[in-house]
Coordinates of C-alpha atoms in Angstrom, one line a residue:
X1 CA 72.6 138.9 89.9
X2 CA 75.7 142.2 88.3
X3 CA 76.0 141.9 85.1
X4 CA 79.8 140.7 84.7
X5 CA 78.9 138.2 87.1
X6 CA 76.3 136.7 84.3
X7 CA 79.7 135.7 81.9
X8 CA 81.6 134.0 85.2
X9 CA 82.0 130.6 84.5
X10 CA 80.4 128.4 87.7
X11 CA 81.5 125.5 88.7
X12 CA 80.5 123.0 92.0
X13 CA 84.3 122.2 92.7
X14 CA 85.8 118.6 94.7
X15 CA 85.9 118.6 97.7
X16 CA 89.6 117.4 99.3
X17 CA 89.7 115.4 102.2
X18 CA 90.7 117.6 105.9
X19 CA 93.3 118.8 106.9
X20 CA 93.6 118.4 110.6
X21 CA 95.7 120.2 113.0
X22 CA 94.9 118.5 116.4
X23 CA 97.8 117.1 118.7
X24 CA 98.1 113.4 119.0
X25 CA 96.0 112.6 116.3
X26 CA 96.2 109.7 113.7
X27 CA 95.5 110.6 109.9
X28 CA 93.9 108.3 108.3
X29 CA 91.6 110.3 105.9
X30 CA 93.7 111.6 103.7
X31 CA 95.4 108.2 101.9
X32 CA 99.3 110.1 102.8
X33 CA 101.8 107.4 103.6
X34 CA 102.3 107.2 106.7
X35 CA 105.8 106.9 106.3
X36 CA 108.9 109.4 105.7
X37 CA 110.3 109.6 101.8
X38 CA 113.1 107.7 100.8
X39 CA 116.1 108.9 102.8
X40 CA 117.5 110.2 99.3
X41 CA 115.5 112.3 99.1
X42 CA 116.1 114.2 102.4
X43 CA 119.4 114.2 102.2
X44 CA 119.0 115.8 99.1
X45 CA 116.8 118.1 99.9
X46 CA 119.0 119.6 103.2
X47 CA 122.0 120.2 100.3
X48 CA 120.2 122.0 97.6
X49 CA 120.5 125.5 97.6
X50 CA 118.6 129.0 97.0
X51 CA 119.3 128.7 93.0
X52 CA 116.5 126.7 93.2
X53 CA 114.1 128.5 94.3
X54 CA 115.8 132.1 92.2
X55 CA 115.6 130.5 88.4
X56 CA 113.6 129.4 86.5
X57 CA 113.2 124.9 86.0
X58 CA 113.5 124.0 83.0
X59 CA 109.9 123.5 81.1
X60 CA 110.8 120.1 80.2
X61 CA 111.5 118.6 83.7
X62 CA 114.3 116.5 82.0
X63 CA 115.8 114.6 85.0
X64 CA 112.9 113.8 86.2
X65 CA 111.4 112.4 83.0
X66 CA 114.2 110.4 82.2
X67 CA 114.3 108.8 85.9
X68 CA 111.2 107.7 84.9
X69 CA 111.7 106.2 81.8
X70 CA 114.5 104.3 82.3
X71 CA 112.2 103.0 86.0
X72 CA 109.1 101.9 84.2
X73 CA 111.4 101.0 80.4
X74 CA 110.2 104.2 78.6
X75 CA 111.3 106.2 76.7
X76 CA 111.8 109.6 77.7
X77 CA 109.4 110.4 75.0
X78 CA 106.5 108.8 76.3
X79 CA 106.8 110.6 80.1
X80 CA 104.4 113.4 80.9
X81 CA 105.2 115.1 83.9
X82 CA 102.0 117.2 86.0
X83 CA 102.0 118.8 89.3
X84 CA 100.9 115.7 90.6
X85 CA 98.1 113.5 89.2
X86 CA 95.5 116.0 89.0
X87 CA 97.1 118.5 87.2
X88 CA 98.1 115.4 84.4
X89 CA 94.3 114.4 84.7
X90 CA 93.5 117.9 84.3
X91 CA 95.4 118.7 81.2
X92 CA 94.6 115.4 79.6
X93 CA 91.3 115.7 79.9
X94 CA 92.0 119.9 77.7
X95 CA 93.6 117.8 75.4
X96 CA 91.6 114.2 74.5
X97 CA 88.0 114.6 75.3
X98 CA 86.6 117.1 72.4
X99 CA 84.9 115.1 70.4
X100 CA 81.2 115.8 72.9
X101 CA 80.2 113.1 73.3
X102 CA 79.9 111.5 76.8
X103 CA 82.8 110.4 78.5
X104 CA 82.5 106.8 80.6
X105 CA 83.7 106.2 83.8
X106 CA 82.5 104.2 87.0
X107 CA 79.9 105.7 88.9
X108 CA 81.2 105.7 92.7
X109 CA 84.8 106.5 91.7
X110 CA 87.3 109.7 92.1
X111 CA 85.4 112.7 92.5
X112 CA 87.2 114.5 90.7
X113 CA 86.1 113.2 87.2
X114 CA 82.6 114.4 86.9
X115 CA 83.7 118.0 87.8
X116 CA 86.5 117.9 85.1
X117 CA 83.9 117.5 82.8
X118 CA 80.9 120.0 84.5
X119 CA 84.3 122.7 84.5
X120 CA 85.5 121.8 80.5
X121 CA 82.2 121.3 79.2
X122 CA 82.5 117.3 79.1
X123 CA 79.3 115.2 78.3
X124 CA 79.8 112.5 80.7
X125 CA 77.6 108.9 81.9
X126 CA 78.3 107.6 85.6
X127 CA 78.7 103.7 84.8
X128 CA 77.1 101.7 87.5
X129 CA 79.9 99.1 89.6
X130 CA 78.0 95.7 90.0
X131 CA 77.1 94.4 93.8
X132 CA 80.7 94.0 94.4
X133 CA 81.5 97.3 93.5
X134 CA 83.6 96.1 90.5
X135 CA 83.6 97.6 87.2
X136 CA 81.7 96.3 84.5
X137 CA 82.7 96.0 81.4
X138 CA 80.8 95.4 78.5
X139 CA 79.2 98.9 80.3
X140 CA 82.5 100.4 78.1
X141 CA 81.5 99.4 74.9
X142 CA 79.0 102.2 74.1
X143 CA 79.8 104.5 72.7
X144 CA 81.7 107.3 73.6
X145 CA 84.1 110.1 73.9
X146 CA 86.9 108.5 76.0
X147 CA 87.2 106.5 79.4
X148 CA 88.6 107.6 82.3
X149 CA 88.4 104.9 85.4
X150 CA 91.3 104.3 88.7
X151 CA 93.0 100.8 89.3
X152 CA 92.4 99.6 91.9
X153 CA 88.9 102.2 92.3
X154 CA 88.7 104.5 94.3
X155 CA 87.1 104.6 97.1
X156 CA 86.2 101.6 97.0
X157 CA 89.5 99.6 96.9
X158 CA 89.3 97.1 94.3
X159 CA 90.9 96.3 91.5
X160 CA 90.2 94.9 87.8
X161 CA 92.4 92.5 86.1
X162 CA 94.4 93.3 83.9
X163 CA 92.2 91.5 80.9
X164 CA 89.4 93.3 81.3
X165 CA 91.4 96.4 81.0
X166 CA 93.1 95.5 77.4
X167 CA 89.7 94.7 77.2
X168 CA 88.3 98.0 77.6
X169 CA 90.6 99.7 76.0
X170 CA 90.2 96.9 72.6
X171 CA 87.2 97.9 72.8
X172 CA 87.4 101.8 72.2
X173 CA 90.5 102.0 69.7
X174 CA 88.5 105.4 68.6
X175 CA 88.5 107.4 71.7
X176 CA 91.4 107.7 74.8
X177 CA 91.5 105.8 77.2
X178 CA 92.9 106.3 80.6
X179 CA 93.6 104.2 83.2
X180 CA 94.2 106.3 86.5
X181 CA 97.3 104.2 89.3
X182 CA 97.2 106.2 92.1
X183 CA 97.0 103.2 93.5
X184 CA 99.0 100.3 91.7
X185 CA 101.8 100.0 93.8
X186 CA 99.9 98.7 96.4
X187 CA 98.9 95.5 94.9
X188 CA 97.9 95.2 91.9
X189 CA 99.0 94.9 88.0
X190 CA 100.0 98.2 86.3
X191 CA 98.8 98.5 82.0
X192 CA 102.0 100.4 81.2
X193 CA 102.9 97.7 79.6
X194 CA 99.8 97.7 77.2
X195 CA 101.1 100.8 75.8
X196 CA 103.2 99.9 73.1
X197 CA 100.0 98.0 72.4
X198 CA 97.2 100.6 72.3
X199 CA 98.4 103.9 70.8
X200 CA 94.9 105.0 72.6
X201 CA 96.3 104.3 76.0
X202 CA 97.7 106.7 79.2
X203 CA 98.3 105.4 82.2
X204 CA 98.4 107.7 85.2
X205 CA 100.4 107.8 88.7
X206 CA 101.8 110.2 91.5
X207 CA 104.1 110.5 93.5
X208 CA 101.8 111.1 96.0
X209 CA 101.1 108.3 97.7
X210 CA 103.7 104.7 97.6
X211 CA 106.3 107.3 97.2
X212 CA 105.8 109.6 99.8
X213 CA 105.5 113.3 98.3
X214 CA 102.0 113.8 98.2
X215 CA 103.3 117.4 99.0
X216 CA 105.4 117.9 96.4
X217 CA 102.1 117.2 93.9
X218 CA 104.2 115.2 91.6
X219 CA 101.8 113.3 88.8
X220 CA 102.9 111.6 85.7
X221 CA 101.6 109.7 82.7
X222 CA 103.3 106.9 80.7
X223 CA 101.8 106.4 76.7
X224 CA 102.7 106.6 73.1
X225 CA 104.4 109.6 71.7
X226 CA 101.8 111.2 70.2
X227 CA 99.7 111.2 73.2
X228 CA 102.8 112.9 75.0
X229 CA 103.3 114.8 72.7
X230 CA 99.8 116.6 72.0
X231 CA 100.2 115.8 76.4
X232 CA 103.2 118.6 76.2
X233 CA 101.5 121.1 73.5
X234 CA 99.1 122.0 76.0
X235 CA 101.2 122.8 78.3
X236 CA 103.0 124.2 77.2
X237 CA 99.9 126.9 76.3
X238 CA 98.3 126.3 79.4
X239 CA 102.0 127.1 81.9
X240 CA 105.3 125.9 80.4
X241 CA 106.8 125.4 84.2
X242 CA 104.5 123.8 85.9
X243 CA 107.3 121.3 88.2
X244 CA 109.9 123.4 90.4
X245 CA 113.0 122.9 90.1
X246 CA 113.2 121.4 93.9
X247 CA 110.3 118.8 93.2
X248 CA 111.6 117.1 89.8
X249 CA 115.1 116.4 91.5
X250 CA 113.8 115.2 94.8
X251 CA 111.4 113.7 92.6
X252 CA 114.0 111.8 90.1
X253 CA 116.2 111.1 94.0
X254 CA 113.0 109.0 94.8
X255 CA 112.5 107.1 91.7
X256 CA 116.2 105.8 92.3
X257 CA 115.7 104.5 95.4
X258 CA 113.7 101.4 94.5
X259 CA 114.8 99.2 97.0
X260 CA 112.8 101.6 100.0
X261 CA 110.1 102.5 97.7
X262 CA 109.7 98.2 98.4
X263 CA 110.4 97.9 100.5
X264 CA 107.8 101.1 102.3
X265 CA 105.4 99.1 100.1
X266 CA 105.5 96.3 101.9
X267 CA 105.3 97.4 104.9
X268 CA 102.0 99.1 104.3
X269 CA 100.4 95.8 102.3
X270 CA 101.2 94.2 105.1
X271 CA 99.8 96.2 107.6
X272 CA 96.8 96.6 105.1
X273 CA 96.4 92.3 105.6
X274 CA 96.4 92.1 109.8
X275 CA 94.2 95.8 109.9
X276 CA 91.1 93.8 107.5
X277 CA 91.6 90.4 109.8
X278 CA 91.1 91.7 112.3
X279 CA 88.4 94.1 111.1
X280 CA 86.8 91.2 110.1
X281 CA 87.0 89.4 113.1
X282 CA 85.2 92.1 114.8
X283 CA 82.0 91.6 112.1
X284 CA 82.7 94.9 109.4
X285 CA 82.9 94.5 106.2
X286 CA 85.1 95.2 102.8
X287 CA 86.2 95.0 100.3
X288 CA 88.9 92.8 98.9
X289 CA 91.2 96.7 98.8
X290 CA 94.9 96.3 96.8
X291 CA 95.1 100.3 97.8
X292 CA 96.3 101.5 100.7
X293 CA 93.0 102.2 102.7
X294 CA 89.9 99.7 103.4
X295 CA 86.7 100.5 102.4
X296 CA 84.8 99.4 106.0
X297 CA 81.2 98.9 107.0
X298 CA 79.5 97.4 109.9
X299 CA 75.9 96.2 109.8
X300 CA 75.1 96.9 113.1
X301 CA 77.2 100.4 113.0
X302 CA 75.9 103.4 111.1
X303 CA 79.2 105.4 110.2
X304 CA 77.9 108.5 110.2
X305 CA 78.1 108.0 114.7
X306 CA 81.3 105.9 114.0
X307 CA 83.1 109.0 112.5
X308 CA 81.9 111.3 115.2
X309 CA 83.2 109.8 117.9
X310 CA 86.5 109.0 115.8
X311 CA 86.9 112.4 115.6
X312 CA 86.3 113.0 119.6
X313 CA 89.7 110.5 119.9
X314 CA 91.7 112.7 116.7
X315 CA 90.8 109.6 114.4
X316 CA 90.8 110.8 110.8
X317 CA 89.4 108.9 108.7
X318 CA 87.2 109.7 105.3
X319 CA 83.2 109.3 104.6
X320 CA 81.5 109.7 101.5
X321 CA 77.4 110.7 101.9
X322 CA 76.8 109.6 98.5
X323 CA 74.0 106.5 97.2
X324 CA 75.4 103.3 98.6
X325 CA 78.3 103.8 99.4
X326 CA 76.3 106.3 102.9
X327 CA 77.5 104.0 105.2
X328 CA 80.6 103.7 104.8
X329 CA 84.2 104.9 105.9
X330 CA 87.5 104.9 104.1
X331 CA 90.4 103.9 106.2
X332 CA 94.1 105.2 105.2
X333 CA 96.0 102.4 106.3
X334 CA 99.1 103.6 108.8
X335 CA 102.2 102.1 110.7
X336 CA 101.2 99.4 113.2
X337 CA 101.0 102.0 115.8
X338 CA 97.8 104.0 114.4
X339 CA 95.8 100.8 113.3
X340 CA 96.7 99.2 116.2
X341 CA 95.4 102.8 118.2
X342 CA 92.5 102.6 115.6
X343 CA 91.0 98.5 116.0
X344 CA 91.8 99.7 119.6
X345 CA 89.4 102.5 119.8
X346 CA 86.6 100.3 117.0
X347 CA 86.5 97.5 119.8
X348 CA 86.1 99.9 122.6
X349 CA 83.8 102.1 120.7
X350 CA 81.3 98.3 119.9
X351 CA 82.3 97.1 123.8
X352 CA 80.3 100.7 124.4
X353 CA 77.2 100.6 121.9
X354 CA 76.8 96.5 123.3
X355 CA 77.3 95.5 119.1
X356 CA 78.4 92.2 119.0

């Protein structure tokens, strides 16, 4: 090893979902929304000129902050915006998890949580989900340096009730609790109303799923004004210009089209429930997902073999080679047509393998 290499920070990075570019593929592996963004977003995009690229963006991201504050009925000073929820969450780690005590999160969860902890040298404990892949709230009563978990959880899709979330926050008054609500709009109750009662709560959401804007990289946090100020202080010490001019304007347009937002979410929920019923009829098992994906397994089917067979047909789903979930596949909810193709292949595969 060269002398200079001994001073380099070395980490095991997060592994993002595969981004294939196959012809006529059905991409159900990265939880993208199958529907386009709001027509208002498309119309605005066509009208923007080159100044949006030439000029620096507003570091306060005011047009988007104001739109989000209005939509979620909070003050603009209670909203923080970043480059996707990953950027927001990483900024939260830097800002709030500095006690030297371990932070707490589930053992089966978003796999960026331990990556950030290792990157920033933050100790952590991953707490086992129960046999139904649910958070055990009592496990979070112990001494810690902070708490973070998704609701609904990923990759399981399981919802934690608002009552249980409040219980966890109430039992941790001396640390910051982060609820990562990337999939909240597909059937769960948001914890945002709790921020008025608990000054140690941060709620993080994203435009990547329910608002069909994964390519624009927009995420945001809502919390009390002091927490948001601390986040902005770290942001301005790191990179003042995080959101580009185009994204902030398109994001504001998306937030303002509530009718389209509700319409597409209802479509995805309906398709999810129909797909769930048809898979269960074929003998598949899965938690009761409240997200835009299903986490499926079958007692007679090897998940890795099914994954490979699906890929041969250009149908992409997600597999996690981890304890307790190594025979499960995460399947994003696509359009009805995409899910019909997926289900038809599953039935064909089972017939070929004599699985009944």
